[in-house]
mmCIF file of C-alpha atoms in Angstrom:
data_model
loop_
_atom_site.group_PDB
_atom_site.id
_atom_site.type_symbol
_atom_site.label_atom_id
_atom_site.label_comp_id
_atom_site.label_asym_id
_atom_site.label_seq_id
_atom_site.Cartn_x
_atom_site.Cartn_y
_atom_site.Cartn_z
ATOM 1 C CA MET A 1 -9.899 -33.650 -2.009
ATOM 2 C CA GLY A 2 -7.483 -34.059 -4.890
ATOM 3 C CA MET A 3 -10.496 -32.347 -6.633
ATOM 4 C CA LEU A 4 -10.572 -29.330 -4.579
ATOM 5 C CA ILE A 5 -6.576 -29.154 -4.638
ATOM 6 C CA CYS A 6 -7.112 -29.420 -8.596
ATOM 7 C CA CYS A 7 -9.689 -26.719 -8.989
ATOM 8 C CA LEU A 8 -8.005 -24.321 -6.291
ATOM 9 C CA ILE A 9 -4.677 -24.551 -8.945
ATOM 10 C CA ILE A 10 -6.698 -24.019 -12.044
ATOM 11 C CA PHE A 11 -8.534 -20.994 -10.156
ATOM 12 C CA GLY A 12 -4.902 -19.658 -9.431
ATOM 13 C CA SER A 13 -3.426 -19.981 -12.688
ATOM 14 C CA ILE A 14 -6.703 -18.154 -14.317
ATOM 15 C CA MET A 15 -6.380 -15.170 -11.859
ATOM 16 C CA SER A 16 -2.440 -15.124 -12.601
ATOM 17 C CA TYR A 17 -2.876 -15.093 -16.375
ATOM 18 C CA PHE A 18 -5.494 -12.618 -16.463
ATOM 19 C CA GLN A 19 -3.396 -10.560 -13.704
ATOM 20 C CA ILE A 20 -6.559 -10.574 -11.360
ATOM 21 C CA SER A 21 -5.688 -9.892 -7.409
ATOM 22 C CA TYR A 22 -7.898 -9.264 -4.416
ATOM 23 C CA SER A 23 -7.562 -7.073 -1.430
ATOM 24 C CA TYR A 24 -9.376 -8.176 1.832
ATOM 25 C CA THR A 25 -7.277 -6.436 4.401
ATOM 26 C CA GLY A 26 -9.007 -3.141 4.357
ATOM 27 C CA SER A 27 -5.664 -1.183 3.060
ATOM 28 C CA LEU A 28 -7.599 -0.804 0.132
ATOM 29 C CA PRO A 29 -11.252 -1.401 -0.747
ATOM 30 C CA CYS A 30 -12.309 -4.917 -0.688
ATOM 31 C CA GLY A 31 -12.515 -6.570 -3.981
ATOM 32 C CA ILE A 32 -11.077 -7.925 -6.741
ATOM 33 C CA TYR A 33 -8.512 -5.879 -9.191
ATOM 34 C CA ARG A 34 -6.910 -6.207 -12.406
ATOM 35 C CA GLY A 35 -3.423 -5.393 -13.264
ATOM 36 C CA ILE A 36 -3.082 -2.983 -16.167
ATOM 37 C CA THR A 37 -0.272 -1.093 -17.994
ATOM 38 C CA GLY A 38 -0.064 2.554 -17.940
ATOM 39 C CA GLN A 39 1.365 5.661 -16.078
ATOM 40 C CA ILE A 40 1.017 5.796 -12.142
ATOM 41 C CA LYS A 41 -0.816 8.889 -11.132
ATOM 42 C CA ARG A 42 -2.082 10.168 -7.959
ATOM 43 C CA GLY A 43 -5.034 8.214 -6.946
ATOM 44 C CA SER A 44 -3.776 4.711 -8.601
ATOM 45 C CA TYR A 45 -3.638 1.672 -6.798
ATOM 46 C CA VAL A 46 -0.337 -0.426 -7.213
ATOM 47 C CA SER A 47 1.107 -3.150 -5.923
ATOM 48 C CA PHE A 48 4.898 -3.337 -4.761
ATOM 49 C CA ASP A 49 7.059 -6.203 -3.819
ATOM 50 C CA PRO A 50 8.920 -5.270 -0.471
ATOM 51 C CA LYS A 51 11.567 -7.881 -0.766
ATOM 52 C CA LEU A 52 13.062 -5.374 -3.464
ATOM 53 C CA ASN A 53 13.573 -3.013 -0.910
ATOM 54 C CA ASP A 54 15.641 -3.418 2.286
ATOM 55 C CA ARG A 55 13.848 -0.393 4.149
ATOM 56 C CA ILE A 56 10.519 -1.659 3.308
ATOM 57 C CA GLU A 57 11.215 -5.587 3.732
ATOM 58 C CA CYS A 58 12.900 -4.734 7.292
ATOM 59 C CA PHE A 59 10.059 -2.711 8.323
ATOM 60 C CA LEU A 60 7.456 -5.087 7.253
ATOM 61 C CA ASN A 61 9.232 -8.062 8.565
ATOM 62 C CA GLN A 62 9.268 -6.530 12.110
ATOM 63 C CA TYR A 63 5.689 -5.320 12.056
ATOM 64 C CA ALA A 64 3.379 -6.887 9.733
ATOM 65 C CA LYS A 65 1.568 -10.049 10.295
ATOM 66 C CA ARG A 66 2.568 -11.172 7.029
ATOM 67 C CA GLY A 67 5.895 -9.305 6.782
ATOM 68 C CA ALA A 68 7.299 -9.027 3.624
ATOM 69 C CA SER A 69 6.281 -12.182 2.048
ATOM 70 C CA LYS A 70 3.583 -10.596 -0.094
ATOM 71 C CA ILE A 71 3.103 -8.457 -2.546
ATOM 72 C CA TRP A 72 1.653 -5.461 -1.079
ATOM 73 C CA MET A 73 -1.293 -3.139 -2.613
ATOM 74 C CA LYS A 74 -1.698 0.858 -1.771
ATOM 75 C CA LYS A 75 -3.113 3.832 -3.187
ATOM 76 C CA VAL A 76 -0.789 6.574 -4.550
ATOM 77 C CA VAL A 77 -1.102 10.104 -2.534
ATOM 78 C CA GLY A 78 2.102 11.648 -3.408
ATOM 79 C CA MET A 79 4.092 11.798 -6.643
ATOM 80 C CA PRO A 80 7.750 12.382 -7.475
ATOM 81 C CA GLY A 81 8.717 16.080 -6.472
ATOM 82 C CA ASP A 82 5.434 16.059 -3.939
ATOM 83 C CA LEU A 83 6.603 17.937 -0.433
ATOM 84 C CA ILE A 84 4.815 15.098 2.102
ATOM 85 C CA ASN A 85 4.331 16.398 5.701
ATOM 86 C CA ILE A 86 2.965 14.882 8.880
ATOM 87 C CA ASP A 87 1.748 17.800 10.813
ATOM 88 C CA GLU A 88 1.068 18.482 14.591
ATOM 89 C CA MET A 89 -2.640 17.119 14.247
ATOM 90 C CA ASN A 90 -0.572 13.948 12.757
ATOM 91 C CA ARG A 91 -2.536 14.450 9.317
ATOM 92 C CA VAL A 92 -0.618 13.655 6.134
ATOM 93 C CA THR A 93 -0.524 16.667 3.790
ATOM 94 C CA VAL A 94 0.662 16.702 0.117
ATOM 95 C CA ASN A 95 2.125 19.948 -1.160
ATOM 96 C CA GLY A 96 0.434 21.653 1.919
ATOM 97 C CA GLN A 97 -3.087 20.112 1.329
ATOM 98 C CA GLY A 98 -4.465 17.658 4.278
ATOM 99 C CA LEU A 99 -6.074 14.266 3.182
ATOM 100 C CA ASP A 100 -9.433 13.367 4.344
ATOM 101 C CA GLY A 101 -8.872 10.825 7.017
ATOM 102 C CA SER A 102 -5.229 10.917 7.551
ATOM 103 C CA ASN A 103 -5.000 11.600 11.148
ATOM 104 C CA TRP A 104 -5.095 8.108 12.170
ATOM 105 C CA PHE A 105 -2.952 7.779 14.958
ATOM 106 C CA PRO A 106 -0.893 6.022 16.876
ATOM 107 C CA ILE A 107 -1.564 2.447 15.897
ATOM 108 C CA VAL A 108 0.356 -0.151 17.790
ATOM 109 C CA SER A 109 2.563 -3.096 16.549
ATOM 110 C CA ARG A 110 1.863 -6.619 17.233
ATOM 111 C CA SER A 111 4.080 -6.805 20.231
ATOM 112 C CA GLY A 112 2.114 -3.680 21.724
ATOM 113 C CA ILE A 113 4.813 -1.142 20.901
ATOM 114 C CA PRO A 114 3.402 1.918 19.536
ATOM 115 C CA MET A 115 4.251 2.682 15.917
ATOM 116 C CA VAL A 116 6.020 6.429 15.053
ATOM 117 C CA THR A 117 6.341 7.862 11.815
ATOM 118 C CA MET A 118 9.502 8.316 9.816
ATOM 119 C CA PRO A 119 11.725 10.827 12.056
ATOM 120 C CA HIS A 120 12.510 12.865 9.007
ATOM 121 C CA TYR A 121 9.343 14.489 7.919
ATOM 122 C CA PRO A 122 8.641 16.937 5.980
ATOM 123 C CA ILE A 123 10.434 14.979 2.923
ATOM 124 C CA ARG A 124 10.226 15.950 -0.683
ATOM 125 C CA LEU A 125 9.467 12.667 -2.815
ATOM 126 C CA GLY A 126 12.557 11.999 -5.278
ATOM 127 C CA ASP A 127 12.382 11.762 -9.064
ATOM 128 C CA HIS A 128 11.670 7.955 -8.806
ATOM 129 C CA GLU A 129 9.379 7.356 -5.667
ATOM 130 C CA VAL A 130 5.722 7.797 -4.802
ATOM 131 C CA PHE A 131 3.665 7.845 -1.147
ATOM 132 C CA VAL A 132 1.250 5.341 -0.761
ATOM 133 C CA LEU A 133 -1.579 5.284 1.935
ATOM 134 C CA GLY A 134 -4.006 2.302 2.742
ATOM 135 C CA THR A 135 -7.495 3.318 3.448
ATOM 136 C CA ASP A 136 -7.604 1.745 6.744
ATOM 137 C CA PRO A 137 -6.614 3.488 9.954
ATOM 138 C CA LYS A 138 -4.302 0.523 10.981
ATOM 139 C CA SER A 139 -2.725 0.442 7.417
ATOM 140 C CA LEU A 140 1.186 0.157 7.450
ATOM 141 C CA ASP A 141 2.028 2.437 4.390
ATOM 142 C CA SER A 142 4.610 5.322 3.780
ATOM 143 C CA ARG A 143 3.566 7.037 6.921
ATOM 144 C CA PHE A 144 5.649 4.424 8.659
ATOM 145 C CA PHE A 145 8.088 2.724 6.096
ATOM 146 C CA GLY A 146 8.627 5.942 3.827
ATOM 147 C CA PRO A 147 8.398 6.455 0.061
ATOM 148 C CA VAL A 148 8.056 3.630 -2.174
ATOM 149 C CA PRO A 149 10.689 3.465 -5.045
ATOM 150 C CA LEU A 150 9.113 3.109 -8.584
ATOM 151 C CA ALA A 151 11.587 0.116 -9.280
ATOM 152 C CA ILE A 152 9.839 -2.037 -6.729
ATOM 153 C CA ILE A 153 5.970 -1.350 -8.248
ATOM 154 C CA THR A 154 4.845 -4.807 -10.024
ATOM 155 C CA GLU A 155 1.482 -3.171 -11.064
ATOM 156 C CA ILE A 156 -0.942 -0.605 -11.299
ATOM 157 C CA ASN A 157 -4.346 -2.146 -10.235
ATOM 158 C CA GLU A 158 -7.825 -1.261 -11.580
ATOM 159 C CA PRO A 159 -10.834 -2.251 -9.254
ATOM 160 C CA LEU A 160 -13.105 -4.621 -11.224
ATOM 161 C CA PHE A 161 -15.583 -5.296 -8.575
ATOM 162 C CA VAL A 162 -15.379 -3.581 -4.670
ATOM 163 C CA PHE A 163 -17.463 -4.784 -1.839
ATOM 164 C CA SER A 164 -16.621 -1.936 0.365
ATOM 165 C CA SER A 165 -15.788 1.719 -0.065
ATOM 166 C CA GLU A 166 -12.749 3.949 0.699
ATOM 167 C CA LYS A 167 -13.289 4.719 4.728
#
């Protein structure tokens, strides 16, 4: 048992040192990712710490199984200055362009309550905000908790090996 614990600690340390993380929830393609430096752009996979934003932390603690206790990873679809809307067909649009597969409503919270989007769409993203989506229809993302401040993004994630593609 001691050997197993020791191996897990060493494995975790190696992953941390090389900025390796993984996604297994369906919010991104399942796989292994490496943290990189660079500019965030549309299509980037980013990690963010919900505990650094009261609005997102409160939402995730209420609706997500793991709450705001972990780092979350999502795909950036909206950049500062973009106009985000959710149209009458529940499709996310960015600057008037629909996103494939983004009409995934409604979803239901753990307590069985239907989830609704933030009530004030359309929104224009501020200079320090991005809009993120998961790739799974049941993903909790900016449709529900709103824009993600750039200040809480902890890293950009580059896929090293993915086991599934985006839906």
